[in-house]
Short mmCIF file of C-alpha atoms in Angstrom, two decimals:
data_model
loop_
_atom_site.label_atom_id
_atom_site.label_comp_id
_atom_site.label_asym_id
_atom_site.label_seq_id
_atom_site.Cartn_x
_atom_site.Cartn_y
_atom_site.Cartn_z
CA MET A 7 0.00 0.00 0.00
CA SER A 8 1.40 3.43 -0.94
CA LYS A 9 2.12 5.86 1.86
CA LYS A 10 0.05 9.00 2.20
CA VAL A 11 1.12 12.50 3.22
CA LEU A 12 -0.95 15.43 4.45
CA CYS A 13 0.62 18.88 4.07
CA VAL A 14 -0.95 21.61 6.17
CA GLY A 15 -0.52 25.38 6.07
CA GLN A 16 -0.18 28.25 3.67
CA VAL A 17 -0.93 28.40 -0.01
CA ALA A 18 -0.27 31.69 -1.75
CA TYR A 19 -0.07 33.03 -5.27
CA ASP A 20 3.49 33.97 -6.25
CA ILE A 21 4.26 36.75 -8.70
CA THR A 22 8.00 36.68 -9.41
CA LEU A 23 9.90 39.42 -11.25
CA ALA A 24 13.48 38.67 -12.27
CA VAL A 25 15.62 41.82 -12.06
CA GLU A 26 19.29 42.40 -12.84
CA ASP A 27 20.00 43.96 -9.44
CA PHE A 28 18.09 45.02 -6.36
CA PRO A 29 16.15 48.20 -7.20
CA GLU A 30 17.35 51.57 -5.99
CA GLU A 31 14.77 53.55 -4.05
CA ASN A 32 12.76 56.10 -6.07
CA LYS A 33 14.09 54.74 -9.39
CA LYS A 34 12.50 52.82 -12.25
CA MET A 35 13.68 49.50 -13.65
CA ARG A 36 12.40 46.76 -15.96
CA ALA A 37 12.01 43.11 -15.15
CA LYS A 38 13.86 40.57 -17.29
CA GLU A 39 11.19 37.92 -16.79
CA LYS A 40 7.89 37.37 -14.98
CA GLN A 41 6.41 34.18 -13.55
CA GLU A 42 3.12 33.54 -11.77
CA CYS A 43 2.22 30.32 -9.96
CA ALA A 44 0.83 28.85 -6.78
CA GLY A 45 3.26 28.93 -3.88
CA GLY A 46 3.44 29.05 -0.10
CA SER A 47 5.64 26.92 2.13
CA ALA A 48 3.37 23.92 2.78
CA PHE A 49 1.92 23.99 -0.73
CA ASN A 50 5.38 23.96 -2.37
CA SER A 51 6.35 20.92 -0.29
CA ALA A 52 3.09 19.21 -1.21
CA TYR A 53 3.54 19.97 -4.90
CA LEU A 54 7.02 18.42 -4.86
CA LEU A 55 5.84 15.27 -3.06
CA ALA A 56 2.95 14.82 -5.48
CA SER A 57 5.21 15.34 -8.50
CA TRP A 58 7.46 12.62 -7.05
CA ASN A 59 4.47 10.24 -7.07
CA ILE A 60 3.63 10.37 -3.38
CA ASP A 61 -0.09 10.23 -2.56
CA THR A 62 -0.32 13.76 -1.16
CA THR A 63 -3.12 16.01 0.07
CA PHE A 64 -2.78 19.71 0.81
CA ILE A 65 -5.12 21.31 3.33
CA GLY A 66 -5.40 25.06 3.88
CA SER A 67 -7.47 28.14 3.11
CA VAL A 68 -7.94 30.52 0.17
CA GLY A 69 -9.97 33.60 -0.65
CA ASP A 70 -13.16 33.66 -2.70
CA ASP A 71 -11.44 35.03 -5.79
CA GLU A 72 -10.27 33.72 -9.16
CA ILE A 73 -6.85 32.79 -7.75
CA GLN A 74 -8.28 29.78 -5.91
CA GLU A 75 -9.19 28.23 -9.25
CA LYS A 76 -5.65 28.73 -10.56
CA ILE A 77 -4.27 27.02 -7.45
CA LYS A 78 -6.61 24.05 -7.90
CA ARG A 79 -5.63 23.68 -11.56
CA GLU A 80 -1.93 23.68 -10.75
CA ALA A 81 -2.46 21.07 -8.04
CA GLU A 82 -4.29 18.86 -10.52
CA GLU A 83 -1.26 18.94 -12.85
CA VAL A 84 0.62 16.65 -10.43
CA TYR A 85 -2.44 14.86 -9.00
CA LEU A 86 -2.12 16.77 -5.73
CA ARG A 87 -5.37 16.50 -3.79
CA THR A 88 -6.56 19.72 -2.14
CA LYS A 89 -9.00 20.43 0.69
CA LEU A 90 -9.37 24.20 0.66
CA SER A 91 -11.58 26.28 2.90
CA VAL A 92 -12.86 29.22 0.88
CA CYS A 93 -13.00 32.39 2.99
CA PRO A 94 -14.25 35.91 2.21
CA GLY A 95 -11.67 38.20 0.67
CA ARG A 96 -8.52 37.73 -1.36
CA THR A 97 -6.11 34.80 -1.50
CA THR A 98 -2.70 35.58 0.01
CA THR A 99 -0.32 36.86 -2.67
CA SER A 100 3.48 37.12 -2.59
CA TYR A 101 5.37 39.60 -4.76
CA ILE A 102 8.93 38.38 -5.28
CA LEU A 103 11.96 40.23 -6.64
CA ALA A 104 14.52 37.68 -7.80
CA ASN A 105 17.93 39.37 -7.98
CA LEU A 106 19.75 37.70 -10.89
CA LYS A 107 23.01 39.34 -9.84
CA ASN A 108 23.44 37.16 -6.76
CA GLY A 109 20.52 34.70 -6.73
CA THR A 110 18.74 36.17 -3.69
CA ARG A 111 15.07 37.01 -3.48
CA THR A 112 13.06 39.63 -1.62
CA ILE A 113 9.43 38.84 -0.81
CA VAL A 114 6.58 41.18 0.04
CA THR A 115 3.52 39.20 1.08
CA ASP A 116 -0.01 40.57 1.00
CA LYS A 117 -1.36 38.14 3.57
CA ASN A 118 -5.07 37.86 4.26
CA LEU A 119 -5.20 37.26 8.01
CA ASP A 120 -8.84 36.21 7.79
CA LEU A 121 -7.98 33.00 5.92
CA ILE A 122 -8.66 30.24 8.46
CA TYR A 123 -9.53 26.64 7.67
CA HIS A 124 -13.11 26.00 8.80
CA ASP A 125 -14.22 22.80 7.03
CA GLU A 126 -14.32 19.28 8.44
CA LEU A 127 -11.12 17.36 9.07
CA PRO A 128 -10.21 14.68 6.51
CA GLU A 129 -11.36 11.15 7.30
CA GLU A 130 -8.51 9.33 5.56
CA SER A 131 -5.49 8.02 7.45
CA TYR A 132 -2.03 9.45 6.77
CA ASP A 133 1.50 8.23 7.30
CA MET A 134 3.05 11.69 7.55
CA LEU A 135 2.09 15.27 8.38
CA VAL A 136 4.15 18.15 6.96
CA LEU A 137 3.37 21.47 8.66
CA ASP A 138 4.39 25.09 8.42
CA SER A 139 3.61 27.82 10.97
CA ASN A 140 0.17 28.63 9.51
CA GLU A 141 -3.19 27.09 10.46
CA VAL A 142 -2.04 26.36 14.03
CA GLU A 143 -5.39 25.20 15.43
CA LEU A 144 -5.94 22.93 12.46
CA SER A 145 -2.42 21.52 12.75
CA LEU A 146 -2.85 20.75 16.45
CA LYS A 147 -6.14 18.94 15.75
CA LEU A 148 -4.50 16.87 13.02
CA LEU A 149 -1.51 15.98 15.21
CA GLU A 150 -4.00 14.71 17.79
CA LYS A 151 -6.10 12.90 15.17
CA TYR A 152 -3.09 11.11 13.62
CA PRO A 153 -0.75 10.36 16.54
CA LYS A 154 1.07 7.58 14.66
CA ALA A 155 1.87 9.71 11.63
CA ILE A 156 5.45 10.97 11.29
CA SER A 157 5.30 14.75 11.72
CA VAL A 158 7.67 17.37 10.29
CA ILE A 159 7.56 21.13 10.75
CA ASP A 160 9.09 23.75 8.48
CA ALA A 161 10.33 26.19 11.14
CA GLY A 162 11.30 28.95 8.76
CA LYS A 163 10.97 31.88 11.13
CA LEU A 164 10.82 32.63 14.84
CA CYS A 165 7.18 33.15 15.83
CA GLU A 166 4.74 31.95 18.46
CA GLU A 167 3.12 29.57 15.99
CA VAL A 168 6.38 27.71 15.38
CA LEU A 169 7.15 27.59 19.10
CA THR A 170 3.70 26.13 19.77
CA LEU A 171 3.66 23.51 17.02
CA GLY A 172 7.36 22.68 17.30
CA LYS A 173 6.94 20.92 20.63
CA HIS A 174 4.46 18.43 19.16
CA VAL A 175 6.27 17.15 16.07
CA ASP A 176 8.80 14.39 15.48
CA TYR A 177 11.16 16.42 13.26
CA PHE A 178 11.84 20.08 13.97
CA VAL A 179 13.52 21.25 10.75
CA CYS A 180 14.47 24.89 11.20
CA SER A 181 16.16 27.49 9.04
CA LYS A 182 19.46 29.22 9.70
CA ASP A 183 17.47 32.42 10.28
CA PHE A 184 15.35 30.73 12.97
CA ALA A 185 18.41 29.23 14.65
CA GLU A 186 20.27 32.52 14.79
CA GLU A 187 17.30 34.56 16.01
CA PHE A 188 16.19 31.96 18.57
CA THR A 189 19.65 31.45 20.05
CA GLY A 190 21.44 34.72 19.32
CA ILE A 191 24.34 32.69 17.91
CA PRO A 192 25.60 33.31 14.36
CA CYS A 193 25.68 30.00 12.47
CA ASP A 194 28.93 30.82 10.68
CA SER A 195 31.15 28.02 12.00
CA LEU A 196 30.70 24.40 13.00
CA GLU A 197 31.41 25.28 16.62
CA ASN A 198 28.68 27.93 16.64
CA ILE A 199 26.24 25.70 14.77
CA LYS A 200 26.70 22.97 17.38
CA GLU A 201 26.14 25.47 20.17
CA ALA A 202 22.97 26.77 18.50
CA TYR A 203 21.78 23.20 17.96
CA GLU A 204 22.16 22.38 21.65
CA LYS A 205 20.14 25.44 22.65
CA ILE A 206 17.34 24.56 20.25
CA LYS A 207 17.43 20.91 21.31
CA SER A 208 17.02 21.90 24.97
CA THR A 209 13.66 23.48 24.08
CA PHE A 210 12.45 21.00 21.47
CA SER A 211 12.97 17.42 22.59
CA ASN A 212 12.33 16.02 19.13
CA GLN A 213 14.82 15.44 16.29
CA VAL A 214 16.22 18.85 15.39
CA VAL A 215 17.71 19.66 11.98
CA ILE A 216 19.15 23.08 11.06
CA THR A 217 19.20 23.99 7.37
CA LEU A 218 22.19 26.19 6.54
CA GLU A 219 21.47 27.37 2.99
CA ALA A 220 24.57 26.93 0.79
CA MET A 221 26.48 25.30 3.67
CA GLY A 222 24.13 22.30 3.89
CA SER A 223 22.41 21.12 7.06
CA PHE A 224 23.26 19.94 10.57
CA SER A 225 21.81 17.52 13.10
CA GLN A 226 22.93 15.00 15.67
CA GLU A 227 22.22 11.35 16.34
CA LYS A 228 24.95 9.32 18.02
CA GLU A 229 27.40 11.80 16.53
CA ASP A 230 27.38 15.12 14.69
CA LEU A 231 25.78 15.07 11.26
CA PHE A 232 27.12 18.01 9.29
CA VAL A 233 26.05 17.33 5.71
CA PRO A 234 27.46 19.80 3.17
CA SER A 235 25.43 20.96 0.19
CA ILE A 236 26.52 20.87 -3.43
CA SER A 237 28.01 23.84 -5.26
CA VAL A 238 25.66 25.58 -7.72
CA THR A 239 25.35 28.95 -9.42
CA PRO A 240 22.28 30.57 -7.84
CA VAL A 241 19.57 32.26 -9.90
CA ASP A 242 16.65 32.51 -7.47
CA SER A 243 16.35 31.06 -3.96
CA THR A 244 12.53 31.31 -3.86
CA GLY A 245 11.04 28.11 -2.45
CA ALA A 246 14.40 26.41 -1.79
CA GLY A 247 13.57 25.79 1.86
CA ASP A 248 10.13 24.43 0.97
CA ILE A 249 11.68 22.09 -1.57
CA TYR A 250 14.21 20.96 1.04
CA HIS A 251 11.34 20.08 3.38
CA GLY A 252 9.41 18.26 0.68
CA ALA A 253 12.46 16.19 -0.24
CA PHE A 254 13.22 15.61 3.45
CA ALA A 255 9.72 14.21 3.90
CA TYR A 256 10.01 12.06 0.78
CA PHE A 257 13.21 10.34 1.84
CA LEU A 258 11.99 9.90 5.41
CA LEU A 259 9.09 7.95 3.90
CA GLN A 260 11.65 5.79 2.09
CA GLU A 261 13.07 4.95 5.55
CA LYS A 262 16.52 6.29 4.69
CA PRO A 263 18.98 7.06 7.51
CA LEU A 264 18.80 10.68 8.65
CA GLU A 265 22.18 11.57 7.16
CA GLU A 266 21.04 10.33 3.73
CA VAL A 267 17.72 12.15 4.08
CA MET A 268 19.61 15.38 4.75
CA ARG A 269 21.98 14.79 1.83
CA TYR A 270 19.16 14.22 -0.67
CA ALA A 271 17.23 17.21 0.69
CA ASN A 272 20.35 19.39 0.39
CA ILE A 273 20.65 18.41 -3.27
CA ALA A 274 16.98 19.12 -4.01
CA GLY A 275 17.18 22.54 -2.39
CA ALA A 276 20.42 23.41 -4.15
CA LEU A 277 19.15 22.36 -7.58
CA SER A 278 16.07 24.51 -7.08
CA VAL A 279 18.04 27.76 -6.77
CA THR A 280 19.45 27.32 -10.29
CA LYS A 281 16.07 28.22 -11.84
CA LEU A 282 13.57 31.03 -11.46
CA GLY A 283 10.40 30.75 -9.39
CA SER A 284 8.98 28.28 -6.89
CA LYS A 285 7.25 25.93 -9.34
CA GLU A 286 9.52 25.72 -12.39
CA SER A 287 12.55 25.34 -10.11
CA GLN A 288 11.30 22.14 -8.48
CA PRO A 289 13.76 19.38 -9.44
CA LYS A 290 12.66 15.99 -10.70
CA LEU A 291 13.34 13.02 -8.45
CA GLU A 292 15.60 11.54 -11.15
CA GLU A 293 17.77 14.68 -11.11
CA VAL A 294 18.26 14.46 -7.35
CA LEU A 295 19.10 10.76 -7.45
CA ALA A 296 21.50 11.27 -10.37
CA LYS A 297 23.31 14.11 -8.61
CA ALA A 298 23.57 12.02 -5.46
CA GLY A 299 25.03 9.19 -7.53
CA ASP A 300 27.61 11.55 -9.01
CA LEU A 301 28.84 12.33 -5.50
CA LEU A 302 29.55 8.70 -4.61
#
């Protein structure tokens, strides 16, 4: 029987403009390219899992506008099931400037705070829950409903929602930004990363993983697991963390050792920054496996 994943949290509509450099204030500039697609941290992870042939459902909330239909159509492209509460108002939209000069991105999100999931909980059983810091009440209900499911949180930023949900999951996978803000320790050396890890671990008793962008990721089991990333030329880092989490979930489902899970997820995240946008940049499973094979 195939394993089933439920991804819970934010779906947004991404409008990405590729620019040759970060804009100067009170000046005009032209975009080199424009992309529009569904995005959001939990949705991006769900889209990746579905495109890698995992039976995946996304659950979250949207506005009562035309964007919800675009999101549904994109989900259908990869056979991603969706359970969307439709709320009054607009769907959350993210406006992204992708700086082609250095591969960074700047995001301004027009978030509709009234988007809250209000429909019935799904009746199916799931093997894994992948959460972000949105839809906290819904996430807590689902963690209680599916206590045997492996649970993973994308702790991308320091906020009360992450602190609340983070104590209830099996895998607390946090960003470098979260680690530095939570601990006050710059993650710029292995010694500092280990110190930050210990501080986070003392609060969250689950398996902690710190993602370190181009450096790779770090965790501990019986010994330190510092897994370096691969070297790439960055174009746009939009969605890289979400893709890391989706790949992390995928390889956990394959029952790979944690170090291998981190290595594959590093590769997926790194490959994603070589292309523009959050959808078109999602690597194929075959690409990730081939790149991992090249490293052996």
